[in-house]
PDB file of C-alpha atoms in Angstrom:
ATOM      1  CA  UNK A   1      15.388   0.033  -4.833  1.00 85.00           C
ATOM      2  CA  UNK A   2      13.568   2.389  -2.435  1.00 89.00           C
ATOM      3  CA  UNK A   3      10.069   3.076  -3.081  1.00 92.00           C
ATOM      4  CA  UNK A   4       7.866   6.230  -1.948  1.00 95.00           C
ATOM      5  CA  UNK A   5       3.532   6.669  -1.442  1.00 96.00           C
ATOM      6  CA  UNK A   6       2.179   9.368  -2.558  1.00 97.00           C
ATOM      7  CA  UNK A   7      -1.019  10.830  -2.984  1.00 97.00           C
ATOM      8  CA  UNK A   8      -2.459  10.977   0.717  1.00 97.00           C
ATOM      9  CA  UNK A   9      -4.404  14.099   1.820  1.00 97.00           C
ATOM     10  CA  UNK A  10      -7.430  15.287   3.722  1.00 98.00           C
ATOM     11  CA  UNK A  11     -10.698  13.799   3.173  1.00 98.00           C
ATOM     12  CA  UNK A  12     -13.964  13.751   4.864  1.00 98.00           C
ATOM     13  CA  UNK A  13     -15.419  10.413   6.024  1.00 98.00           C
ATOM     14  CA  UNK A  14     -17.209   8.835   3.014  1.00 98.00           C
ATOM     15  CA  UNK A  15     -14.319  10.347   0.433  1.00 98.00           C
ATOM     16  CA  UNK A  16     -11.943   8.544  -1.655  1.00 98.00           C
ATOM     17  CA  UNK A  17      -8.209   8.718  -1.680  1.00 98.00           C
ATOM     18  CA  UNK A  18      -5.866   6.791  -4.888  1.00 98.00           C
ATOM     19  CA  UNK A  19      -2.105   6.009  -3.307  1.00 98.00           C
ATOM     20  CA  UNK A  20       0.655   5.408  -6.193  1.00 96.00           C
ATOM     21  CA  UNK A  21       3.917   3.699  -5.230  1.00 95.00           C
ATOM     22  CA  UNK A  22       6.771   4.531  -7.678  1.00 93.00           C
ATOM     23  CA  UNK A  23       9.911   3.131  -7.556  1.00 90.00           C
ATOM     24  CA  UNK A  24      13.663   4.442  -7.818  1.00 87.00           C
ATOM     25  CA  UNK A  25      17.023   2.752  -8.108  1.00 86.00           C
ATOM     26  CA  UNK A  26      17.435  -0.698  -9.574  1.00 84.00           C
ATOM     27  CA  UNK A  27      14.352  -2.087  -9.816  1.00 80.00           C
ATOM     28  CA  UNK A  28      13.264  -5.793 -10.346  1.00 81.00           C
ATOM     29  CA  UNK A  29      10.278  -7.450 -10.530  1.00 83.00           C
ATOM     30  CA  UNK A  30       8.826  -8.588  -7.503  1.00 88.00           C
ATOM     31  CA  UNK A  31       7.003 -11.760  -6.156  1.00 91.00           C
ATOM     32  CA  UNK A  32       3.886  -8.942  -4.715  1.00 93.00           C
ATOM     33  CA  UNK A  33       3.387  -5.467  -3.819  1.00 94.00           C
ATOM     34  CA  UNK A  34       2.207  -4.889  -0.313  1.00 96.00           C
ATOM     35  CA  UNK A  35       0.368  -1.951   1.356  1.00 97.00           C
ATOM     36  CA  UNK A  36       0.726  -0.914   5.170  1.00 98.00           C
ATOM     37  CA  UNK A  37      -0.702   1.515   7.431  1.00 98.00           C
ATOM     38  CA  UNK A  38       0.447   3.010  10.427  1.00 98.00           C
ATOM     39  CA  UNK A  39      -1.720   4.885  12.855  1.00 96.00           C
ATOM     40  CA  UNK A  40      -0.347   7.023  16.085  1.00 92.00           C
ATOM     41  CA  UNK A  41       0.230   4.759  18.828  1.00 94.00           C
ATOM     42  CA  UNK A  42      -0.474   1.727  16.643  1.00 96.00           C
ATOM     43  CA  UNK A  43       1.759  -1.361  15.302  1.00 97.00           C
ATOM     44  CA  UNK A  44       1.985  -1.134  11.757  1.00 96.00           C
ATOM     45  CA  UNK A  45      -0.560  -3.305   9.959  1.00 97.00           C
ATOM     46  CA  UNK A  46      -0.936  -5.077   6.814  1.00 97.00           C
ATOM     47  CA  UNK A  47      -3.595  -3.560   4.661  1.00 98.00           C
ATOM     48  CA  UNK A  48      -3.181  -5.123   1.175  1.00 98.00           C
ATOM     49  CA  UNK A  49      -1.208  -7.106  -1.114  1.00 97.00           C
ATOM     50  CA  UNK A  50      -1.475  -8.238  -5.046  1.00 96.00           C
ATOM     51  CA  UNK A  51       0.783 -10.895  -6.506  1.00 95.00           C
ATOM     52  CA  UNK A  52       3.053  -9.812  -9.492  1.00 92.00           C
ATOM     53  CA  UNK A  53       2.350 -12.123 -11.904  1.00 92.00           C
ATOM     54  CA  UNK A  54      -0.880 -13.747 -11.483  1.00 94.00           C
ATOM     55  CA  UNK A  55      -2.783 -10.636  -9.817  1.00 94.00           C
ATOM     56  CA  UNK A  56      -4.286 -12.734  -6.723  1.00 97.00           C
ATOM     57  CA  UNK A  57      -4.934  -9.761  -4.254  1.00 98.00           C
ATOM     58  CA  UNK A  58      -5.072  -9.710  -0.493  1.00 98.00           C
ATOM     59  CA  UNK A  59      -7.399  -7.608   1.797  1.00 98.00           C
ATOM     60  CA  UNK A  60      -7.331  -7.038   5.527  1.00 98.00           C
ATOM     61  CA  UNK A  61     -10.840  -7.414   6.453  1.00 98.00           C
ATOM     62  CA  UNK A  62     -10.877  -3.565   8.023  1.00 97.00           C
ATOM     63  CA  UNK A  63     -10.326  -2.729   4.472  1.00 98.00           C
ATOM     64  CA  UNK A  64     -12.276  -5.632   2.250  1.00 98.00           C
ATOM     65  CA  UNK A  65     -14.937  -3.840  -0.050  1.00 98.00           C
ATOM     66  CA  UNK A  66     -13.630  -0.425   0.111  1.00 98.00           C
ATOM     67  CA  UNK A  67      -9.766  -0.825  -0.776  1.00 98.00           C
ATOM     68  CA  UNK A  68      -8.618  -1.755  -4.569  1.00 98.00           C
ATOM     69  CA  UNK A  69      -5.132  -2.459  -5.282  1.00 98.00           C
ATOM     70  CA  UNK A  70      -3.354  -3.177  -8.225  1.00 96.00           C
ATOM     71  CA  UNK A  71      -0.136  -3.098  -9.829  1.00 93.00           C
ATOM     72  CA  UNK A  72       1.740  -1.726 -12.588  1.00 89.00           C
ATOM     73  CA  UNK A  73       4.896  -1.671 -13.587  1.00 85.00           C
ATOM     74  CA  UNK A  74       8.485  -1.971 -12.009  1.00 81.00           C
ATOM     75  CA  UNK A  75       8.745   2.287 -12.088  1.00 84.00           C
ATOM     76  CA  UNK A  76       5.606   2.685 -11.016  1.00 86.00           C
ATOM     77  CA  UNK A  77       5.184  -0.883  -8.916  1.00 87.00           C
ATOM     78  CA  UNK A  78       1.264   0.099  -8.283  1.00 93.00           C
ATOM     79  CA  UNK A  79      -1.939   1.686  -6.627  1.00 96.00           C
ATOM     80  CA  UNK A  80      -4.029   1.623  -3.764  1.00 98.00           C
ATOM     81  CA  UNK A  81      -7.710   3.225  -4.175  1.00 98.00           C
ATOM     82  CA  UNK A  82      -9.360   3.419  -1.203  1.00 98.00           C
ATOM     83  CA  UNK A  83     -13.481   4.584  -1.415  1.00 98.00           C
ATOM     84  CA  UNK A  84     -15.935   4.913   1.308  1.00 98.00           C
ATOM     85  CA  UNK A  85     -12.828   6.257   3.786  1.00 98.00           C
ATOM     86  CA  UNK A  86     -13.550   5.898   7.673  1.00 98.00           C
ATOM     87  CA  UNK A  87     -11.750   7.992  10.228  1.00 97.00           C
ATOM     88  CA  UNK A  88     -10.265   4.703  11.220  1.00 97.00           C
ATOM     89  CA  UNK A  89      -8.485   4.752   8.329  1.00 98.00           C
ATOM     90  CA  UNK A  90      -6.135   7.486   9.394  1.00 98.00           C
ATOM     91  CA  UNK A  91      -2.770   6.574   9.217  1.00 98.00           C
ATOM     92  CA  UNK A  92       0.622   6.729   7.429  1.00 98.00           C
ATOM     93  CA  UNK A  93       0.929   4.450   4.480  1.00 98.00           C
ATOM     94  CA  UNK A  94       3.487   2.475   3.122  1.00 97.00           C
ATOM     95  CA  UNK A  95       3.933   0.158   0.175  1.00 96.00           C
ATOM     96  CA  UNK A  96       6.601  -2.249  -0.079  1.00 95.00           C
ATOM     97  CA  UNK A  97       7.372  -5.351  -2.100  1.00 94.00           C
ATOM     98  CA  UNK A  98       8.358  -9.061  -1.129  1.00 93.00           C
ATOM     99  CA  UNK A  99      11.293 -10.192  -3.190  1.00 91.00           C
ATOM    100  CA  UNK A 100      10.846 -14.161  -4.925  1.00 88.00           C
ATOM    101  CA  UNK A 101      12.403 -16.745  -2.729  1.00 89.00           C
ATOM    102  CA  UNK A 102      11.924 -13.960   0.585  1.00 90.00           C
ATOM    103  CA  UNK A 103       9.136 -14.301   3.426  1.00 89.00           C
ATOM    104  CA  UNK A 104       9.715 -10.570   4.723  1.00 92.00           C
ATOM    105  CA  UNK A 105       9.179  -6.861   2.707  1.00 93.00           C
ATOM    106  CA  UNK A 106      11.815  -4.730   1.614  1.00 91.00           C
ATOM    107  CA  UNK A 107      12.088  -1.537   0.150  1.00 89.00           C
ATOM    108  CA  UNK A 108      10.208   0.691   2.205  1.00 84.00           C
ATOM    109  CA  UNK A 109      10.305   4.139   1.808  1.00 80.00           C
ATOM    110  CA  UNK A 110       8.455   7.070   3.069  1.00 87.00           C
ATOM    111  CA  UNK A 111       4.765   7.184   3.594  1.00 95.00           C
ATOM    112  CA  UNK A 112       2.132   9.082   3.048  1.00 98.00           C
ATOM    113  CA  UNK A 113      -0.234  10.292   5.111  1.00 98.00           C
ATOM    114  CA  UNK A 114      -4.137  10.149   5.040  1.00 98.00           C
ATOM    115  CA  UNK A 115      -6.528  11.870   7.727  1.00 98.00           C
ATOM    116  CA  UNK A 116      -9.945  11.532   7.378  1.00 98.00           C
ATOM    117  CA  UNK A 117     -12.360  13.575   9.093  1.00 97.00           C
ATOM    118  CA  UNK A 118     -15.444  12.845  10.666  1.00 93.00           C
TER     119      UNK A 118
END
């Protein structure tokens, strides 16, 4: 399966952005759905993760508050909504998913990116 962001843009500091992760090839249903962010210069980073089954979600604190994600279905593995943007918060973003039984991500695909403007 290879899985693609969409939904980035331009927004102005204080905006809102809502990523979607869809899916293609054989899917499966994973152990959690994962969001990255990578900004020029700058390691890629963990932003946030939910759990497939039970919905437990994860939140880099840069992002705690502001960020929402959630999942949905195998097609259409989830969402990240992302309010009350900082310029900080300019990057590419990725989702990805963490198999059962696997410690690292697979999947990825190509980003998206989001610039926010001061």
């Amino acid at each position: 399966v290879q899985l693609q962001a969409s939904g980035g843009g331009l927004v102005q500091a204080g905006g809102s952005l809502r990523l979607s992760c869809s899916a293609s090839g054989r899917t499966f249903s994973p152990l959690l759905l994962a969001w990255f962010r990578q900004a020029p210069g700058k390691e890629r980073e963990f932003v946030a993760s939910i759990a497939w089954h039970s919905g437990n979600t994860v939140y880099a604190d840069s992002v705690k508050g502001r960020f929402t994600v959630s999942r949905d279905n195998a097609e259409n593995p989830g969402y990240l909504q992302m309010n009350s943007l900082k310029p900080e918060d300019t990057a590419v973003y990725y989702c990805a998913l963490r198999r059962v039984g696997r410690s690292d991500y697979c999947c990825w695909g190509q980003g998206t990116q989001v610039t926010v403007s001061s």
